[in-house]
mmCIF file of C-alpha atoms and ligand atoms in Angstrom:
data_model
loop_
_atom_site.group_PDB
_atom_site.id
_atom_site.type_symbol
_atom_site.label_atom_id
_atom_site.label_comp_id
_atom_site.label_asym_id
_atom_site.label_seq_id
_atom_site.Cartn_x
_atom_site.Cartn_y
_atom_site.Cartn_z
ATOM 1 C CA VAL S 98 24.904 25.834 -7.152
ATOM 2 C CA PRO S 99 23.446 22.369 -7.715
ATOM 3 C CA LYS S 100 19.970 22.195 -9.102
ATOM 4 C CA ILE S 101 17.482 20.499 -6.823
ATOM 5 C CA SER S 102 15.073 19.438 -9.559
ATOM 6 C CA ALA S 103 15.942 15.969 -10.808
ATOM 7 C CA ARG S 104 14.151 16.652 -14.066
ATOM 8 C CA SER S 105 16.289 19.647 -14.929
ATOM 9 C CA SER S 106 19.551 17.982 -14.024
ATOM 10 C CA PRO S 107 21.369 15.185 -15.864
ATOM 11 C CA ASP S 108 22.816 13.930 -12.591
ATOM 12 C CA TYR S 109 21.107 13.485 -9.285
ATOM 13 C CA ILE S 110 22.684 15.141 -6.283
ATOM 14 C CA PRO S 111 23.826 13.403 -4.174
ATOM 15 C CA ASP S 112 24.585 10.752 -6.741
ATOM 16 C CA ALA S 113 23.538 7.170 -6.087
ATOM 17 C CA ASN S 114 22.869 4.024 -8.105
ATOM 18 C CA PHE S 115 19.445 3.577 -6.519
ATOM 19 C CA TYR S 116 16.712 5.946 -5.475
ATOM 20 C CA LYS S 117 13.651 5.596 -3.332
ATOM 21 C CA VAL S 118 10.657 7.182 -4.992
ATOM 22 C CA GLU S 119 8.471 8.040 -2.024
ATOM 23 C CA ALA S 120 5.022 9.108 -3.150
ATOM 24 C CA ILE S 121 2.358 10.391 -0.778
ATOM 25 C CA LEU S 122 -0.885 10.118 -2.702
ATOM 26 C CA SER S 123 -4.631 10.263 -2.249
ATOM 27 C CA CYS S 124 -5.253 6.847 -3.742
ATOM 28 C CA ASN S 125 -3.724 3.489 -4.507
ATOM 29 C CA LEU S 126 -2.172 2.962 -7.931
ATOM 30 C CA ALA S 127 -2.150 0.003 -10.293
ATOM 31 C CA LEU S 128 1.517 -0.644 -9.609
ATOM 32 C CA LEU S 129 1.757 -4.069 -11.199
ATOM 33 C CA LYS S 130 0.635 -2.629 -14.533
ATOM 34 C CA MET S 131 3.496 -0.172 -14.237
ATOM 35 C CA GLY S 132 6.004 -3.027 -13.985
ATOM 36 C CA ILE S 133 6.651 -2.264 -10.365
ATOM 37 C CA ARG S 134 7.134 -5.448 -8.366
ATOM 38 C CA GLY S 135 8.907 -4.117 -5.345
ATOM 39 C CA VAL S 136 6.910 -1.635 -3.340
ATOM 40 C CA THR S 137 6.107 -0.867 0.265
ATOM 41 C CA VAL S 138 2.727 0.720 0.930
ATOM 42 C CA SER S 139 1.625 2.376 4.157
ATOM 43 C CA ASP S 140 -1.541 4.068 5.262
ATOM 44 C CA VAL S 141 -0.515 7.489 6.539
ATOM 45 C CA ARG S 142 -2.111 10.770 7.486
ATOM 46 C CA GLY S 143 -0.908 14.263 6.791
ATOM 47 C CA PHE S 144 -1.632 17.686 5.500
ATOM 48 C CA GLY S 145 -0.081 19.935 2.909
ATOM 49 C CA ALA S 146 -0.479 23.614 2.096
ATOM 50 C CA GLN S 147 -4.214 23.491 2.613
ATOM 51 C CA GLY S 148 -3.962 21.870 6.003
ATOM 52 C CA GLY S 149 -6.524 19.317 4.944
ATOM 53 C CA LEU S 150 -9.228 21.967 5.069
ATOM 54 C CA THR S 151 -10.207 21.975 1.404
ATOM 55 C CA GLU S 152 -9.910 18.229 1.187
ATOM 56 C CA ARG S 153 -12.038 17.509 4.205
ATOM 57 C CA GLN S 154 -14.205 20.629 4.424
ATOM 58 C CA ALA S 155 -13.796 20.211 8.137
ATOM 59 C CA GLY S 156 -12.299 22.184 10.972
ATOM 60 C CA SER S 157 -10.565 25.526 10.841
ATOM 61 C CA GLU S 158 -7.468 24.785 12.902
ATOM 62 C CA PHE S 159 -4.516 22.494 12.445
ATOM 63 C CA SER S 160 -5.109 19.536 14.676
ATOM 64 C CA GLU S 161 -4.989 15.796 14.481
ATOM 65 C CA ASP S 162 -8.638 15.904 13.528
ATOM 66 C CA ASN S 163 -7.999 17.417 10.125
ATOM 67 C CA LEU S 164 -5.173 15.187 9.026
ATOM 68 C CA VAL S 165 -6.106 13.622 5.720
ATOM 69 C CA ALA S 166 -5.744 9.914 5.021
ATOM 70 C CA LYS S 167 -3.106 9.238 2.361
ATOM 71 C CA VAL S 168 -1.247 6.307 0.872
ATOM 72 C CA LYS S 169 2.539 6.296 1.034
ATOM 73 C CA MET S 170 4.279 4.232 -1.616
ATOM 74 C CA GLU S 171 7.993 3.601 -1.389
ATOM 75 C CA ILE S 172 9.560 2.216 -4.534
ATOM 76 C CA VAL S 173 13.297 1.635 -4.756
ATOM 77 C CA VAL S 174 14.526 1.549 -8.340
ATOM 78 C CA SER S 175 17.774 1.934 -10.218
ATOM 79 C CA LYS S 176 18.699 5.440 -11.286
ATOM 80 C CA ASP S 177 17.787 4.859 -14.937
ATOM 81 C CA GLN S 178 14.196 3.967 -13.959
ATOM 82 C CA VAL S 179 13.520 6.916 -11.706
ATOM 83 C CA GLU S 180 12.049 9.315 -14.245
ATOM 84 C CA ALA S 181 9.815 6.673 -15.841
ATOM 85 C CA VAL S 182 8.395 5.675 -12.457
ATOM 86 C CA ILE S 183 7.756 9.311 -11.527
ATOM 87 C CA ASP S 184 6.040 9.943 -14.873
ATOM 88 C CA LYS S 185 3.769 6.927 -14.390
ATOM 89 C CA ILE S 186 2.848 7.906 -10.863
ATOM 90 C CA ILE S 187 1.924 11.406 -12.021
ATOM 91 C CA ALA S 188 -0.056 10.079 -14.980
ATOM 92 C CA GLU S 189 -2.109 7.844 -12.678
ATOM 93 C CA ALA S 190 -2.409 9.994 -9.583
ATOM 94 C CA ARG S 191 -2.974 13.473 -10.976
ATOM 95 C CA THR S 192 -6.492 14.852 -10.881
ATOM 96 C CA GLY S 193 -5.487 18.528 -10.732
ATOM 97 C CA GLU S 194 -7.210 18.875 -7.383
ATOM 98 C CA ILE S 195 -5.587 20.009 -4.163
ATOM 99 C CA GLY S 196 -4.207 17.015 -2.307
ATOM 100 C CA ASP S 197 -3.079 14.988 -5.323
ATOM 101 C CA GLY S 198 0.128 14.394 -3.456
ATOM 102 C CA LYS S 199 3.843 14.780 -3.557
ATOM 103 C CA ILE S 200 6.841 12.681 -4.544
ATOM 104 C CA PHE S 201 10.145 12.700 -2.712
ATOM 105 C CA LEU S 202 13.301 11.324 -4.269
ATOM 106 C CA VAL S 203 15.760 9.815 -1.808
ATOM 107 C CA PRO S 204 19.192 8.423 -2.702
ATOM 108 C CA VAL S 205 19.700 4.848 -1.516
ATOM 109 C CA SER S 206 23.230 3.629 -0.861
ATOM 110 C CA ASP S 207 22.639 -0.112 -1.319
ATOM 111 C CA VAL S 208 20.038 -2.850 -1.695
ATOM 112 C CA ILE S 209 20.497 -6.197 0.013
ATOM 113 C CA ARG S 210 18.292 -9.247 -0.594
ATOM 114 C CA VAL S 211 18.069 -11.078 2.713
ATOM 115 C CA ARG S 212 17.327 -14.503 1.219
ATOM 116 C CA THR S 213 20.414 -14.618 -0.997
ATOM 117 C CA GLY S 214 22.756 -12.001 0.385
ATOM 118 C CA GLU S 215 22.841 -10.357 -3.057
ATOM 119 C CA ARG S 216 23.677 -6.677 -3.069
ATOM 120 C CA GLY S 217 23.328 -3.780 -5.457
ATOM 121 C CA GLU S 218 21.849 -4.306 -8.908
ATOM 122 C CA LYS S 219 21.279 -8.046 -8.419
ATOM 123 C CA ALA S 220 19.257 -7.376 -5.290
ATOM 124 C CA GLU S 221 17.268 -4.535 -6.855
ATOM 125 C CA ARG S 222 16.206 -6.529 -9.922
ATOM 126 C CA MET S 223 12.922 -8.389 -9.674
ATOM 127 C CA VAL S 224 11.615 -11.196 -11.880
ATOM 128 C CA GLY S 225 8.980 -9.637 -14.157
ATOM 129 C CA GLY S 226 10.125 -6.172 -13.158
ATOM 130 C CA ARG S 227 10.795 -3.122 -15.247
ATOM 131 C CA SER S 228 14.148 -4.343 -16.509
ATOM 132 C CA ASP S 229 12.483 -7.524 -17.795
ATOM 133 C CA MET S 230 9.708 -5.535 -19.454
ATOM 134 C CA SER S 231 11.915 -2.939 -21.110
ATOM 135 C CA SER S 232 14.364 -5.297 -22.776
ATOM 136 C CA SER S 233 14.371 -8.825 -24.103
ATOM 137 C CA VAL S 234 18.090 -9.100 -23.383
ATOM 138 C CA SER S 235 18.444 -10.616 -19.969
ATOM 139 C CA PRO S 236 20.608 -8.574 -17.639
ATOM 140 C CA ALA S 237 23.983 -9.879 -16.550
HETATM 141 P P1 ATP C 29 12.830 -12.664 -2.560
HETATM 142 O O1 ATP C 29 13.035 -13.157 -3.965
HETATM 143 O O2 ATP C 29 13.775 -13.253 -1.582
HETATM 144 O O3 ATP C 29 11.407 -12.709 -2.099
HETATM 145 P P2 ATP C 29 12.403 -9.872 -3.101
HETATM 146 O O4 ATP C 29 13.324 -8.982 -3.847
HETATM 147 O O5 ATP C 29 11.170 -10.319 -3.805
HETATM 148 O O6 ATP C 29 13.256 -11.108 -2.592
HETATM 149 P P3 ATP C 29 11.116 -9.542 -0.548
HETATM 150 O O7 ATP C 29 11.931 -10.235 0.472
HETATM 151 O O8 ATP C 29 9.898 -10.232 -1.049
HETATM 152 O O9 ATP C 29 12.065 -9.118 -1.784
HETATM 153 O O10 ATP C 29 10.765 -8.074 -0.033
HETATM 154 C C1 ATP C 29 10.290 -7.838 1.279
HETATM 155 C C2 ATP C 29 9.541 -6.538 1.332
HETATM 156 O O11 ATP C 29 10.420 -5.485 0.984
HETATM 157 C C3 ATP C 29 8.407 -6.433 0.327
HETATM 158 O O12 ATP C 29 7.218 -6.955 0.846
HETATM 159 C C4 ATP C 29 8.306 -4.937 0.111
HETATM 160 O O13 ATP C 29 7.539 -4.339 1.138
HETATM 161 C C5 ATP C 29 9.746 -4.481 0.289
HETATM 162 N N1 ATP C 29 10.419 -4.272 -0.991
HETATM 163 C C6 ATP C 29 11.078 -5.176 -1.721
HETATM 164 N N2 ATP C 29 11.632 -4.626 -2.787
HETATM 165 C C7 ATP C 29 11.327 -3.321 -2.756
HETATM 166 C C8 ATP C 29 11.612 -2.206 -3.573
HETATM 167 N N3 ATP C 29 12.349 -2.314 -4.682
HETATM 168 N N4 ATP C 29 11.120 -0.997 -3.216
HETATM 169 C C9 ATP C 29 10.375 -0.871 -2.097
HETATM 170 N N5 ATP C 29 10.069 -1.874 -1.290
HETATM 171 C C10 ATP C 29 10.539 -3.098 -1.592
HETATM 172 N N1 LIG C 30 14.136 -2.281 -11.134
HETATM 173 C C1 LIG C 30 13.478 -3.506 -10.829
HETATM 174 C C2 LIG C 30 13.373 -4.390 -12.065
HETATM 175 O O1 LIG C 30 13.393 -3.885 -13.157
HETATM 176 C C3 LIG C 30 12.088 -3.238 -10.313
HETATM 177 C C4 LIG C 30 12.161 -2.529 -9.010
HETATM 178 C C5 LIG C 30 10.792 -2.290 -8.466
HETATM 179 O O2 LIG C 30 9.786 -2.735 -9.002
HETATM 180 N N2 LIG C 30 10.743 -1.566 -7.401
HETATM 181 O O3 LIG C 30 13.280 -5.591 -11.916
#
């Protein structure tokens, strides 16, 4: 039986070269400081186990009125950067309070840069990105 937890497994299932780290959080993060150059941010609304009640102290029924405003950040990174990005998101976003958020890990089958037609690793890499920060050897 495959383990679902990425952290407890040496290989992600299903396996992919790239993953989308989709974080639904209560606040914006200092992504540039984390070496993240490629990110898509959306304003979303939702509720988790608490139905937004504890977070909003409002309403006693599930309805559109007690959806809580959240920020969704979608960050596509290569497999070897996934755990570091998750760790940084947790370090920045965690308060210990209900509603801190959740992170979903989604396998991505390819990355294509529209301007150049590059695919895969070349398309995923960004100037000044994590791969530039973590090594002085420039990637092939
Ligand atoms: P170019 O050098 O041609 O600008 P790029 O890699 O910088 O290529 P963009 O065309 O600027 O990519 O990206 C368009 C949009 O795609 C960005 O504004 C962002 O919302 C999203 N995006 C790009 N890369 C990623 C990524 N790795 N993860 C999540 N979203 C991304
Ligand atoms: N992995 C890319 C790099 O190191 C960064 C991707 C991203 O910031 N989403 O250039």
